[in-house]
Short mmCIF file of C-alpha atoms in Angstrom, two decimals:
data_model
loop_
_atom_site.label_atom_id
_atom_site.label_comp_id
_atom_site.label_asym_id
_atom_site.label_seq_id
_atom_site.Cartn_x
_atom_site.Cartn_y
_atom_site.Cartn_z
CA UNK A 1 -7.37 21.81 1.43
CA UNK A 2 -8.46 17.82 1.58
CA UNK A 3 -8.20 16.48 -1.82
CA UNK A 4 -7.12 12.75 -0.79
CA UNK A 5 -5.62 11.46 2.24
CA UNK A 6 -2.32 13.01 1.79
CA UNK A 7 -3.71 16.21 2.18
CA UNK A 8 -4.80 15.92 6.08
CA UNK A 9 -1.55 16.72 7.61
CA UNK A 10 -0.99 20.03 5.49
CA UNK A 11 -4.51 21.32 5.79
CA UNK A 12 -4.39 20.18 9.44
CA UNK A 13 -0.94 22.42 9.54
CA UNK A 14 -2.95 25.59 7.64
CA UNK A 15 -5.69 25.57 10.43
CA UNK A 16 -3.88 25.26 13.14
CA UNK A 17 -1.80 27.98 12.66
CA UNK A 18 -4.70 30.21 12.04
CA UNK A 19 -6.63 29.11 15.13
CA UNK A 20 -3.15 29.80 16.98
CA UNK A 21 -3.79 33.26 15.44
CA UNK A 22 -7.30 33.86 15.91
CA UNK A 23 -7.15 32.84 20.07
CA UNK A 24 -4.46 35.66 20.28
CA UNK A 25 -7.30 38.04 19.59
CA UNK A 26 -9.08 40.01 22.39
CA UNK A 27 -12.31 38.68 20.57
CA UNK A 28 -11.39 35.02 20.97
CA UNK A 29 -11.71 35.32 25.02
CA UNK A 30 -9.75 32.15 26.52
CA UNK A 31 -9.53 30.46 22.42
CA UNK A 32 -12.05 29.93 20.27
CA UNK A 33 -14.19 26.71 20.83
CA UNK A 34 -16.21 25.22 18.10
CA UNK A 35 -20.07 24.31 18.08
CA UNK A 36 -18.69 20.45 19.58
CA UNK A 37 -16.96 21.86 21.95
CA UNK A 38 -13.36 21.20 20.26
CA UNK A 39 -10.44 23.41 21.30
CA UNK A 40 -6.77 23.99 19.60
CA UNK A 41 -5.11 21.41 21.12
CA UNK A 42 -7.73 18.49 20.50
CA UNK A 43 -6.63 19.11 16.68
CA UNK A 44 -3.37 19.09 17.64
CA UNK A 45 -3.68 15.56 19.55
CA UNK A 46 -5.96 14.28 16.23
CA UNK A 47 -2.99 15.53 14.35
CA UNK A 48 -0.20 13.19 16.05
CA UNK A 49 -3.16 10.34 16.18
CA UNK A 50 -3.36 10.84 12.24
CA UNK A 51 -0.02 10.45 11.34
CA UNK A 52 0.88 7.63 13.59
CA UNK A 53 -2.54 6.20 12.21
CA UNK A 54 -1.27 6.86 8.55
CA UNK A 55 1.98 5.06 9.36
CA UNK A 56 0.50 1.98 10.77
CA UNK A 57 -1.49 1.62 7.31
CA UNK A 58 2.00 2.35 5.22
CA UNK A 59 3.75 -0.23 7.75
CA UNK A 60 0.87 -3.15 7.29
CA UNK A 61 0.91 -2.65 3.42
CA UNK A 62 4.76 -2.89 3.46
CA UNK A 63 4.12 -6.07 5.04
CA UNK A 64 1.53 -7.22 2.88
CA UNK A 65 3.85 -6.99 0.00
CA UNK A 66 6.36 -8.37 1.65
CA UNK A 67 4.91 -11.29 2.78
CA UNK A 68 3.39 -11.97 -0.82
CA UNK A 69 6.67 -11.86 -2.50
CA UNK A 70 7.53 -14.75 -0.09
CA UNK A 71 4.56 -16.80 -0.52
CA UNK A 72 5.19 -16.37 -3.98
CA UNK A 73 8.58 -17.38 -3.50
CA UNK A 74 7.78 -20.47 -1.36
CA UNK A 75 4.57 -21.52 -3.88
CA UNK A 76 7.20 -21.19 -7.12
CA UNK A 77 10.11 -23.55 -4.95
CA UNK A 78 7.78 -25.95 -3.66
CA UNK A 79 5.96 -26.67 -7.31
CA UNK A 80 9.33 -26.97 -8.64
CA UNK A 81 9.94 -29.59 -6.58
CA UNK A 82 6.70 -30.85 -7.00
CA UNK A 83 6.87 -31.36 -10.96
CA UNK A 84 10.60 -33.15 -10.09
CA UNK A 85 8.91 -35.64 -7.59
CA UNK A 86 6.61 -36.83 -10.76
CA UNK A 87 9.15 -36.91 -12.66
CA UNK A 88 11.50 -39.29 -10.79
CA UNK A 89 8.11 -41.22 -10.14
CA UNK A 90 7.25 -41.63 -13.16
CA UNK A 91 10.72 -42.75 -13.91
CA UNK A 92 11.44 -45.42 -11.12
CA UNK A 93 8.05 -47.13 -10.38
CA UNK A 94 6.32 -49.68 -12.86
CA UNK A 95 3.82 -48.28 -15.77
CA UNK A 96 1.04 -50.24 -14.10
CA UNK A 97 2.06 -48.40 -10.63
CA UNK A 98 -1.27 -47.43 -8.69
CA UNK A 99 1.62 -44.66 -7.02
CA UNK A 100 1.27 -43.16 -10.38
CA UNK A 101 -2.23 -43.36 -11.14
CA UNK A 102 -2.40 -41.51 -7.78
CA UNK A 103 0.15 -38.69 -9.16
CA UNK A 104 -1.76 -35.46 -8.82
CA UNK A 105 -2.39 -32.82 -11.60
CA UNK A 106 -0.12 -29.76 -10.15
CA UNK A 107 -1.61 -26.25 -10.15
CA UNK A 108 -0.80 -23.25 -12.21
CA UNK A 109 1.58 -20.59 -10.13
CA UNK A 110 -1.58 -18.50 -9.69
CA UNK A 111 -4.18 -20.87 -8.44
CA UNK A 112 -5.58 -20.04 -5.28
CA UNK A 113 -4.63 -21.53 -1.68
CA UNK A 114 -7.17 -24.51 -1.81
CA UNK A 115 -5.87 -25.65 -5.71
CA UNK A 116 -2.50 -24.93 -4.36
CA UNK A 117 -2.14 -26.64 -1.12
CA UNK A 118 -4.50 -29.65 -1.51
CA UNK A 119 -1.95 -31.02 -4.07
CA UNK A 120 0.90 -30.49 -2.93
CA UNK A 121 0.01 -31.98 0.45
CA UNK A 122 -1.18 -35.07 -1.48
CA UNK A 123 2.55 -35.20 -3.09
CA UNK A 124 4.00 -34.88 0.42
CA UNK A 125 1.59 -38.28 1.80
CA UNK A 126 2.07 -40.38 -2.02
CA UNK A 127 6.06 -39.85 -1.37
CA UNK A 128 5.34 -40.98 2.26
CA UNK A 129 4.04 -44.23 0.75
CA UNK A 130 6.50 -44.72 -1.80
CA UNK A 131 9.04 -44.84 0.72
CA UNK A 132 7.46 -47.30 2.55
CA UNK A 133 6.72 -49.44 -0.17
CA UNK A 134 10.45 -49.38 -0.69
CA UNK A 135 11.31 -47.25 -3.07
CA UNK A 136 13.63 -44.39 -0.83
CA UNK A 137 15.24 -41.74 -2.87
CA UNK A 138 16.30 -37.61 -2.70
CA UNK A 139 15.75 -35.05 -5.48
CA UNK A 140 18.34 -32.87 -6.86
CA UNK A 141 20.35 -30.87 -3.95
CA UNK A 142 20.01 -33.46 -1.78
CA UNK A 143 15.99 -32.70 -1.51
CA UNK A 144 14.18 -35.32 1.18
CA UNK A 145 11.08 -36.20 1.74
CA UNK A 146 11.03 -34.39 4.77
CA UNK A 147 12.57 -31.25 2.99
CA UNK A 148 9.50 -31.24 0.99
CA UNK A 149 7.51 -31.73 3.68
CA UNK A 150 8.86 -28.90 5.56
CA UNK A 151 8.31 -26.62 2.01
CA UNK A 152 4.95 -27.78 1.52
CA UNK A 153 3.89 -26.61 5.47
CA UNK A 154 6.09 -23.14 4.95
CA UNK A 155 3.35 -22.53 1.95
CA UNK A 156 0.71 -23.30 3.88
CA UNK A 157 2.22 -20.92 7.01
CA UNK A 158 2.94 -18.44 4.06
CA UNK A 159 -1.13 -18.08 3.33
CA UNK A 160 -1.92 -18.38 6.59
CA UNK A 161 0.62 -14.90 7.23
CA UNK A 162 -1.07 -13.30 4.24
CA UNK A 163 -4.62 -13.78 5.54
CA UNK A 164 -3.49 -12.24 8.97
CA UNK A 165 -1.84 -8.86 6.88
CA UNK A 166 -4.47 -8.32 5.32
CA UNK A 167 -7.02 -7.92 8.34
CA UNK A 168 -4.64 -6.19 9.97
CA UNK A 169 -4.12 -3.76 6.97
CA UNK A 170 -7.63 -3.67 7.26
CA UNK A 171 -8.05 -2.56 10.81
CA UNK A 172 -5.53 -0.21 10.27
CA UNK A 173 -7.19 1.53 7.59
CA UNK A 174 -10.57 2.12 9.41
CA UNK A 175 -8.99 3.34 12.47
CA UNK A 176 -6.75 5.63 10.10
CA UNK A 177 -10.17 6.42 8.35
CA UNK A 178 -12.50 7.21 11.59
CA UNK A 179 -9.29 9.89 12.33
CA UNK A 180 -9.44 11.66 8.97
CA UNK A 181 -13.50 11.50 9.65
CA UNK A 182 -13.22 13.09 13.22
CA UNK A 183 -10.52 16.12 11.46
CA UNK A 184 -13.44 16.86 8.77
CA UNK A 185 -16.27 17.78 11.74
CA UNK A 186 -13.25 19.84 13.66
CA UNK A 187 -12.50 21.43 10.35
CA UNK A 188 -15.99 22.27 9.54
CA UNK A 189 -16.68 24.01 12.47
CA UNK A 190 -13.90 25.60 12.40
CA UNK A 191 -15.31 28.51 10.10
CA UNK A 192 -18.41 28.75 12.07
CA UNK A 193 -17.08 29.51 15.64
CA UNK A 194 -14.20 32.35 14.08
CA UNK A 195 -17.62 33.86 12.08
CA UNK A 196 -19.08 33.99 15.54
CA UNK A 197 -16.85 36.44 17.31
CA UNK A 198 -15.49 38.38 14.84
CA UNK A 199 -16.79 40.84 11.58
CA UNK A 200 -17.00 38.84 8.14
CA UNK A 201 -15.12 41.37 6.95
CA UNK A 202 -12.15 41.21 9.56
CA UNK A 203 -8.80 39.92 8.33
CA UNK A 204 -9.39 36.41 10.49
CA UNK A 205 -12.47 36.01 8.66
CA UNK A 206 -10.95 36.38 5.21
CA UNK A 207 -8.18 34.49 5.70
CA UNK A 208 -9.68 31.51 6.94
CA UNK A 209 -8.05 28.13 5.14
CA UNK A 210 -10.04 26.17 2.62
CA UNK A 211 -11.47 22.58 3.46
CA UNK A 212 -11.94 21.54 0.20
CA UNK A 213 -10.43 22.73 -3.54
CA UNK A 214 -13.08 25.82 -4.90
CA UNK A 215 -14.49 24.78 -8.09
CA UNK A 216 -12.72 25.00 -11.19
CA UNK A 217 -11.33 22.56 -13.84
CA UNK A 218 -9.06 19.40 -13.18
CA UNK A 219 -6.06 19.61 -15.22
CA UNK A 220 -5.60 16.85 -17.91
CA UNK A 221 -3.45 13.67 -16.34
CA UNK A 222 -0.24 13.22 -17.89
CA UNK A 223 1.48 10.09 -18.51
CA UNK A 224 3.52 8.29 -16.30
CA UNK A 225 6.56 5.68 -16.41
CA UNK A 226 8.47 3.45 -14.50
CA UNK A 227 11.80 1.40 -14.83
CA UNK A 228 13.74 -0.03 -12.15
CA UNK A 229 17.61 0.86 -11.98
CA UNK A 230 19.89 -2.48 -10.52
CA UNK A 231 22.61 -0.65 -10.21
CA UNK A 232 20.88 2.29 -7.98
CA UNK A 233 18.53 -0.21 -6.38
CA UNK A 234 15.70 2.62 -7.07
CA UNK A 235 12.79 3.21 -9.32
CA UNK A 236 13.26 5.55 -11.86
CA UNK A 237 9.54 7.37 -12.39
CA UNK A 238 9.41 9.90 -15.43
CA UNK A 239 6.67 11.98 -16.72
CA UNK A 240 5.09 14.22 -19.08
CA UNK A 241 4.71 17.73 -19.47
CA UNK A 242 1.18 19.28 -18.59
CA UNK A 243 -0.26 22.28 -20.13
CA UNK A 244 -2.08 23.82 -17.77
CA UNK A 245 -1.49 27.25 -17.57
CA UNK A 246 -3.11 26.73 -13.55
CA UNK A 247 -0.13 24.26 -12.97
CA UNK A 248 1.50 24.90 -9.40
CA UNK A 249 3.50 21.52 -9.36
CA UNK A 250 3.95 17.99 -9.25
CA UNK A 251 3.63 15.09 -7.10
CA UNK A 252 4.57 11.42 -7.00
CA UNK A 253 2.39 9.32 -4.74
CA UNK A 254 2.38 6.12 -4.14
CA UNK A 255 1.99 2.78 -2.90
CA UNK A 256 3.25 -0.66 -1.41
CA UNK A 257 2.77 -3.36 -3.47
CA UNK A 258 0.88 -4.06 -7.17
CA UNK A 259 -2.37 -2.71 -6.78
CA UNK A 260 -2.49 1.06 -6.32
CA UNK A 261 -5.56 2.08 -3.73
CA UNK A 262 -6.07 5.79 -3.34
CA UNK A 263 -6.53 5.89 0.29
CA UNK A 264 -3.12 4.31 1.09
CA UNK A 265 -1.20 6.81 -1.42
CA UNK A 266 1.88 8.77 0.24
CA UNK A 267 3.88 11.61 -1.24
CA UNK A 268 6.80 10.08 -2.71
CA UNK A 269 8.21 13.60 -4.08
CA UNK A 270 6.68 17.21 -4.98
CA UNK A 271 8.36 18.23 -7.91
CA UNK A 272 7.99 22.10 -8.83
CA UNK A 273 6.84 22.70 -12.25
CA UNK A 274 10.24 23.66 -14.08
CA UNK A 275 12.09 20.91 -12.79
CA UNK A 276 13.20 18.09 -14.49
CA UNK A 277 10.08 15.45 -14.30
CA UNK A 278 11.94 12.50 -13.07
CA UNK A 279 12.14 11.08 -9.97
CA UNK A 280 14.30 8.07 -8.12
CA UNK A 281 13.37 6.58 -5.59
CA UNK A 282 14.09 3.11 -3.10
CA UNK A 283 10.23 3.73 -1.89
CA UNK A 284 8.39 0.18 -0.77
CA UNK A 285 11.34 -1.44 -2.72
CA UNK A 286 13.48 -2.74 -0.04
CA UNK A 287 14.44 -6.58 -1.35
CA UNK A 288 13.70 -8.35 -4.07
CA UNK A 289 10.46 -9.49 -5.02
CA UNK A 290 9.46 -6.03 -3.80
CA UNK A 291 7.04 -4.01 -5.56
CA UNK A 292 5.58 -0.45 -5.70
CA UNK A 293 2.88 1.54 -7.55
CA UNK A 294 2.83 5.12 -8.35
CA UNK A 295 0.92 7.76 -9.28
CA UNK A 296 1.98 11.19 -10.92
CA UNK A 297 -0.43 13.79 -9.82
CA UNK A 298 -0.87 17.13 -11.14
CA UNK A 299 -1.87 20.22 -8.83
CA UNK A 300 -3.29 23.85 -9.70
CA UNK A 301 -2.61 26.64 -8.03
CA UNK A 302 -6.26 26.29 -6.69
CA UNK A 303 -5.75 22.92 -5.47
CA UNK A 304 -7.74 20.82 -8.28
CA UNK A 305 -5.63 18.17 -9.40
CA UNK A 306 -5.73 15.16 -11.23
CA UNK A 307 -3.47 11.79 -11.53
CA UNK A 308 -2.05 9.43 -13.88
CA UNK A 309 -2.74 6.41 -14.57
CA UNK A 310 -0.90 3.80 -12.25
CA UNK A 311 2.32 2.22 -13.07
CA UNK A 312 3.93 -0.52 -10.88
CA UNK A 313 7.43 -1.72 -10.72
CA UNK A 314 9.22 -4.28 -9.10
CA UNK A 315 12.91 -5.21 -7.64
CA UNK A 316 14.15 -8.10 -9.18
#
């Protein structure tokens, strides 16, 4: 059944195996061929297309994330230097300096590219014309004008990575997206065509998969945590207990980076309902400055299911 885009593959799995099924029937003739003219094996091909689609999103989030840690990296280095550069200014040029009055107010870590960068390029020309003027100096480590040069245009490279990850994430999610689309109409006929050549009350008939969950209720969330273990180098998710007397199990989902988005979510772990409700795991948490949301979803025996809030944790 498709309840969210970790469902595909399974219910992809379910049908398959029944149409594999139904074309060994006499009634099938040569395989059964839906209303669009879709046969076994173009499922099958969607199938592989889907999950190499589904991995190209998880790969381009993975970068995403990685590449904001480093901006963030870069941006936190560079202002450091920046507010030393003022510093020492302010400390070897005259009071009535017009290099000072020209001293630029430095951002906050989370301004945006154009109050970042403008600044700190400004920095990088002022220290230009300090030097020239005379006054030639490093900051601590040995730090040259020309080193801060250099971190100033890795920033600026740093944004201008982001800005390509995140079309590419987005490309990557509407091809991923016009895939799952393209399953739906091949699942949808499905039932149709198998109706067509044999009884309704035949045992291919009956046993046809769901598409979707029947109606019913969706369980209550439960509540979900998240620490990060150094010495493990994992993420330790726990949970709590749900009531429903529908449970079938758990599952932890989730997703690269801070901001959890449904349509990227991957099975982390299914955990069966008497086991113990934690989970560890390295996922999307490969170096530090690494982060990862998750989800803790609960699923009926019908297939309803409902998920926790998010939680997000990151490698130090």
């Amino acid at each position: 059944m498709i309840s969210g885009p970790t469902s595909y593959r399974p219910t992809l799995n379910e049908f398959l195996h029944h149409w594999e099924v139904a074309n060994g029937e006499p009634g099938a003739g040569t395989g059964l061929v839906t209303r669009d003219g879709k046969v076994r094996a173009d499922l099958v091909v969607l199938r592989a297309a889907l999950q190499v689609a589904g991995e190209k999103v998880q790969e381009m989030l993975a970068e995403k994330d990685y590449g904001r840690a480093v901006l963030e990296e870069g941006k936190r280095v560079a202002l450091g230097h920046a507010q030393e550069l003022g510093r020492r200014l302010r400390g070897i040029l005259p009071q009535d300096s017009p290099f000072l009055q020209a001293v630029p107010a430095l951002p906050a870590l989370t301004a945006g590219e154009e109050k970042m960068v403008r600044p700190l390029r400004d920095l990088v020309n002022l220290w230009a014309r300090v030097e020239a003027a005379g006054h030639v100096f490093e900051l601590g480590n040995e730090l040259t004008r020309l080193d801060f040069k250099a971190e100033v245009a890795a920033v600026v490279g740093h944004y201008e990575a982001q800005a390509v990850a995140v079309l590419d994430l987005k490309l990557a999610r509407v091809r991923r997206n016009q895939l799952q689309v393209e399953a739906r109409a091949i699942l949808s006929a499905y039932r149709p065509a198998v109706e067509a050549f044999f009884a309704l009350e035949s045992p291919l008939v009956l046993t046809i998969p769901l598409l979707y969950p029947p109606a019913g209720h969706t369980p209550e969330a439960v509540t979900a945590t998240v620490t990060y273990d150094a010495a493990a180098e994992v993420a330790v998710i726990t949970f709590t207990e749900s009531g429903d007397e529908d449970l079938d199990h758990y599952q932890v989902r989730g997703v690269p980076g801070p901001e959890y988005v449904g349509d990227d979510e991957v099975v982390v772990a299914t955990i069966p309902k008497e086991a113990a409700r934690e989970v560890r795991t390295g996922y999307s948490l490969p170096a530090g400055g690494s982060q990862a949301s998750f989800k803790v979803f609960v699923v009926l025996t019908t297939g309803n299911e409902a998920g926790s809030k998010p939680v997000t944790v990151a490698r130090p």
